[in-house]
Tab-separated table of C-alpha atoms in Angstrom:
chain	number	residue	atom	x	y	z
A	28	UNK	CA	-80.888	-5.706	-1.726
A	29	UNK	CA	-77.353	-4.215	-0.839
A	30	UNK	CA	-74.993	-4.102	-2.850
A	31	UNK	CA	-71.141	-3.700	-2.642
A	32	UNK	CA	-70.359	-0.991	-3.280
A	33	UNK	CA	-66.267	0.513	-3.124
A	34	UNK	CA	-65.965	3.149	-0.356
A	35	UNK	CA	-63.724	5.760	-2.241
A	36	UNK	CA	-62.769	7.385	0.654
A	37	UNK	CA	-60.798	4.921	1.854
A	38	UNK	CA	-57.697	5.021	-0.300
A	39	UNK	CA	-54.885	4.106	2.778
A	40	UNK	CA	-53.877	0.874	4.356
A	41	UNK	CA	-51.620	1.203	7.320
A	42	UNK	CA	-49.774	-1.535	9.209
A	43	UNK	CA	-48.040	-0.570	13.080
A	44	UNK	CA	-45.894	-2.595	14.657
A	45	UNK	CA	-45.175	-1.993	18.511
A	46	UNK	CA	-43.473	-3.478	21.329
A	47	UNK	CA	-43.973	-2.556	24.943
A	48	UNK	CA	-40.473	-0.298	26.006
A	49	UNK	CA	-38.925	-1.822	29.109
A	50	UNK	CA	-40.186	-5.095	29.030
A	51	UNK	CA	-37.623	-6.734	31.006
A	52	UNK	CA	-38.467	-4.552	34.187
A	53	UNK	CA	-42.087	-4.541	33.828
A	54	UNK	CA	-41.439	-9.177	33.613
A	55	UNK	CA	-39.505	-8.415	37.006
A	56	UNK	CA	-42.282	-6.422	38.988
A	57	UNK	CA	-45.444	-8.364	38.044
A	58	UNK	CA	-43.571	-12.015	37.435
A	59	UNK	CA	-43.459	-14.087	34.035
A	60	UNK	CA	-47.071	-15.279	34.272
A	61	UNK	CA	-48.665	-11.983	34.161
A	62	UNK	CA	-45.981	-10.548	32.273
A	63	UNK	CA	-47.401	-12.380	28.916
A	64	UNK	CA	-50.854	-11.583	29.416
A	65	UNK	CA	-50.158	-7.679	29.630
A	66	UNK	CA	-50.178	-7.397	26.006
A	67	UNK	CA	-53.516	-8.404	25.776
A	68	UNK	CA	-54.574	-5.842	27.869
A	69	UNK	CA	-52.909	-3.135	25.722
A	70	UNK	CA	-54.788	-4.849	22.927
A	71	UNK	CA	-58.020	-4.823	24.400
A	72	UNK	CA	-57.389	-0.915	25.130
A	73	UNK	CA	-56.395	0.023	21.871
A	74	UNK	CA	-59.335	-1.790	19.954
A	75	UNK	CA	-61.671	-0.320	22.646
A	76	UNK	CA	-60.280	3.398	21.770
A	77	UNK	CA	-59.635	2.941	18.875
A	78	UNK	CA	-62.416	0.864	16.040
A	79	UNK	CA	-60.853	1.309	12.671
A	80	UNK	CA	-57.663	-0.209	14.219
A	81	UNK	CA	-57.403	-3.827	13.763
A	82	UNK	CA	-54.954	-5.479	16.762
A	83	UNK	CA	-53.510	-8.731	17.734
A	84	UNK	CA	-50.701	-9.955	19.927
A	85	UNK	CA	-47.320	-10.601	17.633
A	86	UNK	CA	-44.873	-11.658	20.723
A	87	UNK	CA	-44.897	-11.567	24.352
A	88	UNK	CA	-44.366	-7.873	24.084
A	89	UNK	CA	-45.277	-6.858	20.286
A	90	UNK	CA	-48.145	-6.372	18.669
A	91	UNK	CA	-49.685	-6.010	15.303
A	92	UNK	CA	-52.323	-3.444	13.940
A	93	UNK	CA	-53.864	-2.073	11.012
A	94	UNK	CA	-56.131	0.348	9.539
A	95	UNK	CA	-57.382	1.718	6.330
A	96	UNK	CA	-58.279	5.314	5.979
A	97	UNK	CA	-58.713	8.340	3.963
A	98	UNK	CA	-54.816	9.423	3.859
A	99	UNK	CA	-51.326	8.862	4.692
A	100	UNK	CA	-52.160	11.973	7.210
A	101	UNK	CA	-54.829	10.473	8.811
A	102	UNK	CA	-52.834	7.197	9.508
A	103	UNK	CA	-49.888	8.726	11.388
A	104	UNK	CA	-52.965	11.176	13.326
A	105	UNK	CA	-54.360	7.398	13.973
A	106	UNK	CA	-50.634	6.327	15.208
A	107	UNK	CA	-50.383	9.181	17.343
A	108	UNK	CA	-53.376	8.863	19.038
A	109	UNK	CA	-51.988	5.474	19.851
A	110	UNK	CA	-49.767	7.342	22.551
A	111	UNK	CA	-52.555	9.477	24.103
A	112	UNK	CA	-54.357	6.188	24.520
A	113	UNK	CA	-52.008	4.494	26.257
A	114	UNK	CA	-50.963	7.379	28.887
A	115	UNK	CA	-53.654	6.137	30.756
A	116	UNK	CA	-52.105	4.141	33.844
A	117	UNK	CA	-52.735	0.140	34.162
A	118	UNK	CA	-54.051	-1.661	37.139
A	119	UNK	CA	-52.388	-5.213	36.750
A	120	UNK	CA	-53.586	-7.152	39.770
A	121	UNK	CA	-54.160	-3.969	41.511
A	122	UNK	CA	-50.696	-2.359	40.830
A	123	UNK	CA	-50.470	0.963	38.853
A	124	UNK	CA	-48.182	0.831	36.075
A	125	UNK	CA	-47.694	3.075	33.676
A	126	UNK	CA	-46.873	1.298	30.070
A	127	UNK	CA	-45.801	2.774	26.556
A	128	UNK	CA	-45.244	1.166	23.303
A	129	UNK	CA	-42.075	2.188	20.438
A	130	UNK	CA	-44.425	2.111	17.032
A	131	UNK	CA	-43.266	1.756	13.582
A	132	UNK	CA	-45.279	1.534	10.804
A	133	UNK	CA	-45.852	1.823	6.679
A	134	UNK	CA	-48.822	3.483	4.783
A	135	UNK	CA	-49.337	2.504	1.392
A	136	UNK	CA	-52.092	3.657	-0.936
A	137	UNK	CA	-54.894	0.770	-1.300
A	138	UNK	CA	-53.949	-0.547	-4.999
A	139	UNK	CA	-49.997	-0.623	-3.724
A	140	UNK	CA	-50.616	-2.595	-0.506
A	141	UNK	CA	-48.674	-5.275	-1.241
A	142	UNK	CA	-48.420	-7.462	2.199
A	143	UNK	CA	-45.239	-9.035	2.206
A	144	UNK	CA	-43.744	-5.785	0.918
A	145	UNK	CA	-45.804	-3.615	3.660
A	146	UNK	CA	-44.707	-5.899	6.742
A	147	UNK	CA	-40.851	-5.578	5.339
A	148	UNK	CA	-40.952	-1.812	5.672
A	149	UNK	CA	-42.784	-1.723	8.799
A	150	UNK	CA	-40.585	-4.282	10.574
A	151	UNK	CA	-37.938	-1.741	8.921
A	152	UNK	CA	-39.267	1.252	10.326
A	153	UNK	CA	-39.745	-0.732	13.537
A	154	UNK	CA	-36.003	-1.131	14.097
A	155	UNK	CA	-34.916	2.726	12.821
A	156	UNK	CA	-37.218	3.492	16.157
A	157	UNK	CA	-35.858	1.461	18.243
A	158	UNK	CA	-32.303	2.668	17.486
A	159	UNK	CA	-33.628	6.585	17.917
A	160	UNK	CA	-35.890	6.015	20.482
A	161	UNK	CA	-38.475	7.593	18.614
A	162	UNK	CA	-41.781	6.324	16.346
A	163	UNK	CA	-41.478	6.365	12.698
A	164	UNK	CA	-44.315	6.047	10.449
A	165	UNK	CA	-43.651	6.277	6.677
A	166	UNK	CA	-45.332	6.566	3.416
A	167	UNK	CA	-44.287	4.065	0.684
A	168	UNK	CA	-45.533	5.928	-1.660
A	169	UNK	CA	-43.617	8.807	-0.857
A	170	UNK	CA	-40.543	8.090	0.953
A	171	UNK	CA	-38.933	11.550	0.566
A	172	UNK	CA	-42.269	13.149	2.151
A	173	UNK	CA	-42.894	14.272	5.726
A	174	UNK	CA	-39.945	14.295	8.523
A	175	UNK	CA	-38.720	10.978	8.765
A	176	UNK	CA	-36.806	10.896	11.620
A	177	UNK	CA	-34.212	8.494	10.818
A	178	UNK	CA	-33.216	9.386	7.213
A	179	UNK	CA	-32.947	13.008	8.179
A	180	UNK	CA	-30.490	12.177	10.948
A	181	UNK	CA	-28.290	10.057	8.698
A	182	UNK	CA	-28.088	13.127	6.075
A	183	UNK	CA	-27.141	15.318	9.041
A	184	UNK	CA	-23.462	15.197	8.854
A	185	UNK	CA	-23.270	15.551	5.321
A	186	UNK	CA	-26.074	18.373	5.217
A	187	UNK	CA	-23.708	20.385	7.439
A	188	UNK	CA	-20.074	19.405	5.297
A	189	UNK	CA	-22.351	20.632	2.586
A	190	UNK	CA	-23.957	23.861	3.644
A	191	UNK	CA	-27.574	22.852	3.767
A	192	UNK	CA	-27.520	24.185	7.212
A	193	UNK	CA	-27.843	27.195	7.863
A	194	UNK	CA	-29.182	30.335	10.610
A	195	UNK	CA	-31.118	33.103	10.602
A	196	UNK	CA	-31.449	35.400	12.952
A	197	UNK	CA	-33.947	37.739	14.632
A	198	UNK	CA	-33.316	40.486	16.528
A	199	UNK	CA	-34.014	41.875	20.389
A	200	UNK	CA	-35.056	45.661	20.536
A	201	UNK	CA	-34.968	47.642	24.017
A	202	UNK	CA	-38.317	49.074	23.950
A	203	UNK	CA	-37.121	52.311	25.865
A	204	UNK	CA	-34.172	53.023	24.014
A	205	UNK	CA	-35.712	51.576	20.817
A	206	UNK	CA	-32.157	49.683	20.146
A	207	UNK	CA	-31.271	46.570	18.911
A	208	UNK	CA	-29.758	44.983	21.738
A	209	UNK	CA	-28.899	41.393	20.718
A	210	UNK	CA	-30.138	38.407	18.432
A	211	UNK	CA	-31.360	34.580	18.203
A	212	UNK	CA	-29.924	32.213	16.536
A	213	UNK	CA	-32.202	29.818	14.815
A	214	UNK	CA	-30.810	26.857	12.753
A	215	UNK	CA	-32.662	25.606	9.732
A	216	UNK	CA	-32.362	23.063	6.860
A	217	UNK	CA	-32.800	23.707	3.476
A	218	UNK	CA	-32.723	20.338	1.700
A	219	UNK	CA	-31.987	19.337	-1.806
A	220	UNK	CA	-35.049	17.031	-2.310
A	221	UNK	CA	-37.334	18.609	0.645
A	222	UNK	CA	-36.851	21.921	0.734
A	223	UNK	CA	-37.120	24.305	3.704
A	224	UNK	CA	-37.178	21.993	6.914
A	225	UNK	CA	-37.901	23.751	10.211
A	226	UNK	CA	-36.397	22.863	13.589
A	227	UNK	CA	-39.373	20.981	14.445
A	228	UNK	CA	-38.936	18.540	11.988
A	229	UNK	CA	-35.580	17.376	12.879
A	230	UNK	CA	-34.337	18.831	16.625
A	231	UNK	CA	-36.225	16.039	18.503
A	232	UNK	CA	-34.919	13.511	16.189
A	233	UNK	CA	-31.549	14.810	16.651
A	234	UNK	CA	-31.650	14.770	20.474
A	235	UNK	CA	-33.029	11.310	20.274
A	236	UNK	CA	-30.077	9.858	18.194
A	237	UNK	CA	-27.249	11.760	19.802
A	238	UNK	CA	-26.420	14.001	16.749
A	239	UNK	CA	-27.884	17.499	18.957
A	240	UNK	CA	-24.169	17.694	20.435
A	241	UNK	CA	-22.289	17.739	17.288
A	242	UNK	CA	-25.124	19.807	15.985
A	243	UNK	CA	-24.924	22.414	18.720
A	244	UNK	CA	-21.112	23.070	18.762
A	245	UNK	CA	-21.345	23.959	14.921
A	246	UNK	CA	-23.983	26.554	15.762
A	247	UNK	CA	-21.754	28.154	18.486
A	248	UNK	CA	-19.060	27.957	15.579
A	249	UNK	CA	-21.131	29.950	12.922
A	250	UNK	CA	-22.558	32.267	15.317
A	251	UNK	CA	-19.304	33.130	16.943
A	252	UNK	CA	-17.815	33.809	13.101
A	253	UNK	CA	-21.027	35.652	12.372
A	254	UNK	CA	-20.687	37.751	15.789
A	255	UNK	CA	-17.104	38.913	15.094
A	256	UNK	CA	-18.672	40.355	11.440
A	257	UNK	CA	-21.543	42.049	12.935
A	258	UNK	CA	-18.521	43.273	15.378
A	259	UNK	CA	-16.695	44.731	12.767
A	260	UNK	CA	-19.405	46.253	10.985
A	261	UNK	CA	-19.747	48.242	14.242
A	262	UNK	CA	-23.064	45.877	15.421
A	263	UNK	CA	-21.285	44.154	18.439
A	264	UNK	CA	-24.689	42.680	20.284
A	265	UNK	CA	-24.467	39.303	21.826
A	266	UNK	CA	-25.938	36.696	19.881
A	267	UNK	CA	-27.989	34.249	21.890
A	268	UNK	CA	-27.825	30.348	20.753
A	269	UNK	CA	-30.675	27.767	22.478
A	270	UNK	CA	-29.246	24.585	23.824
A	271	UNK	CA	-31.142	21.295	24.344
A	272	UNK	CA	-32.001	20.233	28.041
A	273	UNK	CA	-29.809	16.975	27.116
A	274	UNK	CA	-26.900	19.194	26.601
A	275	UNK	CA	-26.821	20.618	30.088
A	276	UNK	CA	-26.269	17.008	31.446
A	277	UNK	CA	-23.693	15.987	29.430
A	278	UNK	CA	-20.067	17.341	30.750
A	279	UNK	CA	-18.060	16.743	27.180
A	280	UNK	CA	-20.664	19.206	25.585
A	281	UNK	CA	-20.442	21.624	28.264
A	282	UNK	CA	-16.100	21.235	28.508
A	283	UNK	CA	-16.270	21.953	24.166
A	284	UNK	CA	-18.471	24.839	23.970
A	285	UNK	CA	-16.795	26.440	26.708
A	286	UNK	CA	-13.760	25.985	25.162
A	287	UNK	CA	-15.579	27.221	22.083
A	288	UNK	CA	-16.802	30.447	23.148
A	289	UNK	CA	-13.060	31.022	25.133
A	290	UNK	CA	-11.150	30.645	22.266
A	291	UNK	CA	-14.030	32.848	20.238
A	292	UNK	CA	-14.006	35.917	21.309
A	293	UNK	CA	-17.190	36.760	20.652
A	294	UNK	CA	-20.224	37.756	22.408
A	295	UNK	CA	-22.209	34.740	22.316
A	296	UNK	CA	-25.699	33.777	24.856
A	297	UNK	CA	-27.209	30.680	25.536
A	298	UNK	CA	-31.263	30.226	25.748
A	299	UNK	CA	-32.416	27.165	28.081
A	300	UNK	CA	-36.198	26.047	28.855
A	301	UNK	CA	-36.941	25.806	32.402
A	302	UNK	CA	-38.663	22.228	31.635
A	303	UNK	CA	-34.703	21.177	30.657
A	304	UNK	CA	-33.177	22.209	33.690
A	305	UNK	CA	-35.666	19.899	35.684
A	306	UNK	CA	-34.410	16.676	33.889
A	307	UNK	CA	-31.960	16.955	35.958
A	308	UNK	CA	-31.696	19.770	37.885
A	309	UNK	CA	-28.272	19.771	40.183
A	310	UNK	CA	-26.354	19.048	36.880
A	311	UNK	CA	-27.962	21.566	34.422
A	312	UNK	CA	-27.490	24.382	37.177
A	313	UNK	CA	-24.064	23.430	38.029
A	314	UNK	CA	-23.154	23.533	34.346
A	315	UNK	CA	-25.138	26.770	33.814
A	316	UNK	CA	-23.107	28.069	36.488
A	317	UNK	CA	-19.815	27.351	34.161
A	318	UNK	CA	-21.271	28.647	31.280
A	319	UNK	CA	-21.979	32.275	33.335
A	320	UNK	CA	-18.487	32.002	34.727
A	321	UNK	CA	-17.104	32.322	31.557
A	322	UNK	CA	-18.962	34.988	31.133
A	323	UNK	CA	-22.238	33.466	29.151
A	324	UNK	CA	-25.487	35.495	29.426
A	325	UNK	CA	-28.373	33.468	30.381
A	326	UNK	CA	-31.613	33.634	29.054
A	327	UNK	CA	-34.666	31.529	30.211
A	328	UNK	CA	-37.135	30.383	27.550
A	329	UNK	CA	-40.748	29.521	26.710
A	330	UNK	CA	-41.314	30.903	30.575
A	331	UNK	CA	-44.706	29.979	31.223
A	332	UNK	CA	-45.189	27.808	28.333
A	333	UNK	CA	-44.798	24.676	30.884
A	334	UNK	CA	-44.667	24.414	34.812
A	335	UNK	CA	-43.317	27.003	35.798
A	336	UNK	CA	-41.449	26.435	39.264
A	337	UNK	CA	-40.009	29.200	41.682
A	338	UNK	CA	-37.736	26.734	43.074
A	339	UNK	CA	-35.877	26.255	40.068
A	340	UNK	CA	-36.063	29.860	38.874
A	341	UNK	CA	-34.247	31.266	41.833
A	342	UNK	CA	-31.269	29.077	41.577
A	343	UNK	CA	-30.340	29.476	37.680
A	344	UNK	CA	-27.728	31.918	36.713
A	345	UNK	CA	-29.604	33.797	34.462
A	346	UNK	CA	-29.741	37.667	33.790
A	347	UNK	CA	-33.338	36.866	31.105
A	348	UNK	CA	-36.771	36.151	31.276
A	349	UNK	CA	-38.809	35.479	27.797
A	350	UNK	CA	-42.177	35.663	28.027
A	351	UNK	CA	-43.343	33.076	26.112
A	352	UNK	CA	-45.327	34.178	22.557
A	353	UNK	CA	-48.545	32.117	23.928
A	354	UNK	CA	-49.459	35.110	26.405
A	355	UNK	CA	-47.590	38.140	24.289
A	356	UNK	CA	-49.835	37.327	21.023
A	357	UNK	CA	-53.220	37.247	23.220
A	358	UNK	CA	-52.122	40.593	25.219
A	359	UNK	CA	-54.913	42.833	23.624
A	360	UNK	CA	-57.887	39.960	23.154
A	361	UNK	CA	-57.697	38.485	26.325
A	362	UNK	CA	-58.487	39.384	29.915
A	363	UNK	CA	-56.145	37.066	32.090
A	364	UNK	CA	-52.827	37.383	29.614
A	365	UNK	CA	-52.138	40.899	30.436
A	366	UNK	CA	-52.584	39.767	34.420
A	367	UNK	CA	-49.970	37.280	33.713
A	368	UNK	CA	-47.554	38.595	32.082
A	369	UNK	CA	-47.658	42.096	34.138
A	370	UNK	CA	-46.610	39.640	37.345
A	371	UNK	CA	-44.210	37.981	35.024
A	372	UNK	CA	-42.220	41.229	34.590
A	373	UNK	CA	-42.594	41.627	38.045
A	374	UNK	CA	-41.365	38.528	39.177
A	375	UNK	CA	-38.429	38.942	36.749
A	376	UNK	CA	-37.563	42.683	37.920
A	377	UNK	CA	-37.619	41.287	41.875
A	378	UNK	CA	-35.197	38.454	40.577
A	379	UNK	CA	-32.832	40.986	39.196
A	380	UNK	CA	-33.559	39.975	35.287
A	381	UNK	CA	-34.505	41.517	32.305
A	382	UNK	CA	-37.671	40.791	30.485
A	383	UNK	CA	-38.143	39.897	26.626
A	384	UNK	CA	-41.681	39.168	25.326
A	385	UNK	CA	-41.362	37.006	22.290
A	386	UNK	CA	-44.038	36.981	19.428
A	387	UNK	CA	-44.755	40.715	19.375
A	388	UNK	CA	-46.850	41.041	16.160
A	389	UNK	CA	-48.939	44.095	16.544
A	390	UNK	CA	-48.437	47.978	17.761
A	391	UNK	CA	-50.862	47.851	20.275
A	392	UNK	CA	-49.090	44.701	22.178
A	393	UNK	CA	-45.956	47.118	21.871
A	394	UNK	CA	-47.971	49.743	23.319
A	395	UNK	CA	-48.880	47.752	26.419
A	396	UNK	CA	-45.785	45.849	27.019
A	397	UNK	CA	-44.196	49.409	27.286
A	398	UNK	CA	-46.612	50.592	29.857
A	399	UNK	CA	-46.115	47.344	31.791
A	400	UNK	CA	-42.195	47.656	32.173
A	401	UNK	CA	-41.208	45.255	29.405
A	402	UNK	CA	-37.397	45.563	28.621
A	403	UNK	CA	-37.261	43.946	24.910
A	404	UNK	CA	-39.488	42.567	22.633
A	405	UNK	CA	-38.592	40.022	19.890
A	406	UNK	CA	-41.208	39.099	17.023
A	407	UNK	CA	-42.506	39.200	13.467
A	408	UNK	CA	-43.358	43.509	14.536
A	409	UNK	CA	-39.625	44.350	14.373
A	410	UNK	CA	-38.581	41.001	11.941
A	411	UNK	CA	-39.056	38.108	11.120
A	412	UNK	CA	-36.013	35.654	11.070
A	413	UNK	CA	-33.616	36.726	8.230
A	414	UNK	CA	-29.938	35.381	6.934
A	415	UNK	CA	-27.215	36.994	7.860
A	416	UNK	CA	-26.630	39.068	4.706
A	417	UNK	CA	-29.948	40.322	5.265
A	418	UNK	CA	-29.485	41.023	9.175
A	419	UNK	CA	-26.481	43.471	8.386
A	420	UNK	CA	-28.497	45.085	6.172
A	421	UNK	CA	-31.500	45.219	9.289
A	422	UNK	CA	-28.595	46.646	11.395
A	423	UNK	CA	-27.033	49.121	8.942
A	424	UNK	CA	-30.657	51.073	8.038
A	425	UNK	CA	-31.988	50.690	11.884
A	426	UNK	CA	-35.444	48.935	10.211
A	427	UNK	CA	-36.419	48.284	13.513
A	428	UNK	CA	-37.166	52.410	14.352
A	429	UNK	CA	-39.839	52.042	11.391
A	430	UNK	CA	-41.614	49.316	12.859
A	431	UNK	CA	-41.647	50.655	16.504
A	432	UNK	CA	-42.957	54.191	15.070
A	433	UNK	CA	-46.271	52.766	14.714
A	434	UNK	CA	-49.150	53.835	17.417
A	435	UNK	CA	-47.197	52.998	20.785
A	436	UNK	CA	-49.641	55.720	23.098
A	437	UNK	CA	-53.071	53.649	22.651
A	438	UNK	CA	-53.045	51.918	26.050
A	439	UNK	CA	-51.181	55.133	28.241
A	440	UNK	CA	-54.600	56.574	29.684
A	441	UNK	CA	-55.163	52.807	31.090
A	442	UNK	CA	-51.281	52.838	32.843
A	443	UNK	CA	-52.683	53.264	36.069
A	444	UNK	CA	-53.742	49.256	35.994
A	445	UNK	CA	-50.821	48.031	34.845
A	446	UNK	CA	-48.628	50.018	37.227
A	447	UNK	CA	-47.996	49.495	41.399
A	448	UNK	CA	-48.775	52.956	43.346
């Protein structure tokens, strides 16, 4: 006879809450009627996909779900896959639409699930998403834990005031001349409560809520202070800083940061994606052209990490390529990488650029990016991100000769592949 027994493993019960984003428009295209049904059919979808995940309709465009589970990991993994499930296009009536949903949610372990306190914090974390545009899904247990989106965004202004912001910065070698060159910036966040907090954790939340701006024009501050040093130390390389796709749409960013870098004096790049010029293309490359006319280098980013398009490439004032680490850490495992990124450096010399391969980690990808024509190479081979202190120090002993000293000849009897007769 069975008995009932306690499933240990489950020690997490998560409620979601979710609303369907531009309601309003979708009520206008398929009419009030079927308007109010369409949440059903997101229901039926999600339960279908998803069978831990209990779901019913909470409004004509909200729902309700939970879940218990093993963790508070698993339930924002189960949250997540929320949005791959619902990428899928609808046919409503024979009409195509494509639908999303804003989720927030709590997690609480099983003998703390306290209902009215769960659906408080949820409904809570339900409106902090809907004023970032971004989900949040929290642990009650552990409300410090994890990368909340919104609390991080409101410590912002005082993290900065209060020097929990900081850069590091990683240099650019010219393989040929074995020279530092320039440097990255790279911002990061070392927290009273959590610690070390990587740009992942908080650059997407800050582009979301509008803080990325403000954010952005302090970096160009700092790194134009900490260019004039390496200056007068006798290191006077440009110092490259990467700015958010949003940022090359919005004129009052681009009018303060090139009054920034005017006023400056100071050798400062900018790094772009290719994927954030093609937000909105005529008004990132008009604004890129401002930034070179001022005399800003240009670097492209991540090339090949996304779609790639020639149309776009051609038009954008930029004097850099990077390779994106994907290709550069496969180099010497992989048949197809080297293919790649030999017609990258190609492409790049036709176009008149430079070429930096980013996450160069072993001798032997050194060895073959300098057979195929590579300019510079950035990665954890030369250094890994360091403070500033610790970058003058880089500079002033030439570290970088050490690690380039390694076995650079290993792939020169194959050149004759790499190289055009």
């Amino acid at each position: 006879m069975p008995t009932d027994v306690p499933d240990h493993r489950v020690t997490y019960r998560f409620i979601l809450l979710a609303e369907l984003e531009d309601f309003v428009t979708l009520r206008r295209s398929v009419g009030v009627s079927r308007a109010r049904l369409v949440i059903d059919d997101v229901v039926a979808r999600l339960v279908a996909a998803l069978p831990l995940v209990r779901a019913d309709r909470s409004g004509q465009a909200a729902l309700e779900l939970s879940f218990e589970c093993e963790s508070s990991n698993e339930g924002v993994a189960i949250a997540e896959r929320m949005r791959a499930v619902m990428a899928e296009p609808f046919d409503l009536d024979g009409e195509t639409y494509h639908l999303s949903l804003r989720i927030g949610g709590i997690g609480a372990p099983m003998f703390d699930s306290d209902e009215l306190q769960l659906i408080e914090a949820a409904e809570q974390a339900l409106a902090d998403a809907r004023e970032i545009g971004s989900d949040v899904v929290r642990d009650l247990a552990n409300p410090s834990a994890g990368d909340d989106p919104v609390q991080l965004m409101r410590e912002l202004p005082e993290a900065i005031a209060a020097g929990q912001i900081f850069l590091q910065y990683q240099p650019k070698v010219r393989v040929r001349q074995q020279e530092v060159v320039s440097a990255e910036a790279l911002v990061r966040w070392r927290h009273p409560v959590r610690g070390l907090i990587l740009p992942g954790m908080f650059i997407e939340a800050a582009e979301r809520s509008g803080a990325i701006g403000i954010l952005t024009l302090w970096i160009i501050e700092r790194v134009i202070a900490d260019q004039r040093a390496l200056a007068a130390q006798g290191h006077d390389i440009p110092i490259f800083i990467n700015i958010s796709g949003i940022l090359l749409s919005d004129g009052g960013f681009v009018h303060d940061a090139c009054a920034l870098v005017r006023a400056g004096g100071a050798k400062i790049g900018f790094e772009i994606t290719e994927t954030a010029v093609i937000r909105d293309p005529e008004s990132a490359i008009a604004n890129l052209r401002m930034f070179a006319a001022i005399g800003v280098p240009l670097a492209i980013d991540d090339y090949g990490a996304g779609l790639s398009s020639l149309a776009y490439l051609k038009r954008l004032p930029a004097s850099e390529l990077k390779i994106d680490k994907l290709f550069v850490t496969q180099l010497t495992s992989s048949n197809r990488d080297p293919l790649i990124v030999r017609s990258t450096i190609d492409l790049a010399h036709a176009l008149d650029m430079e070429v930096t391969a980013e996450g160069v980690e072993t001798p032997a990808a050194l060895a073959l990016l300098s057979v195929m024509g590579c300019d510079m190479v950035q990665g954890f081979l030369i250094s890994r991100p360091i403070e500033f202190a610790a970058f003058l120090s880089f500079l002033a002993e030439e570290r970088h000769v050490a690690a380039m000293a390694g076995p650079r000849l290993s792939f020169r009897r194959n050149e004759g592949q790499w190289k055009v007769g």
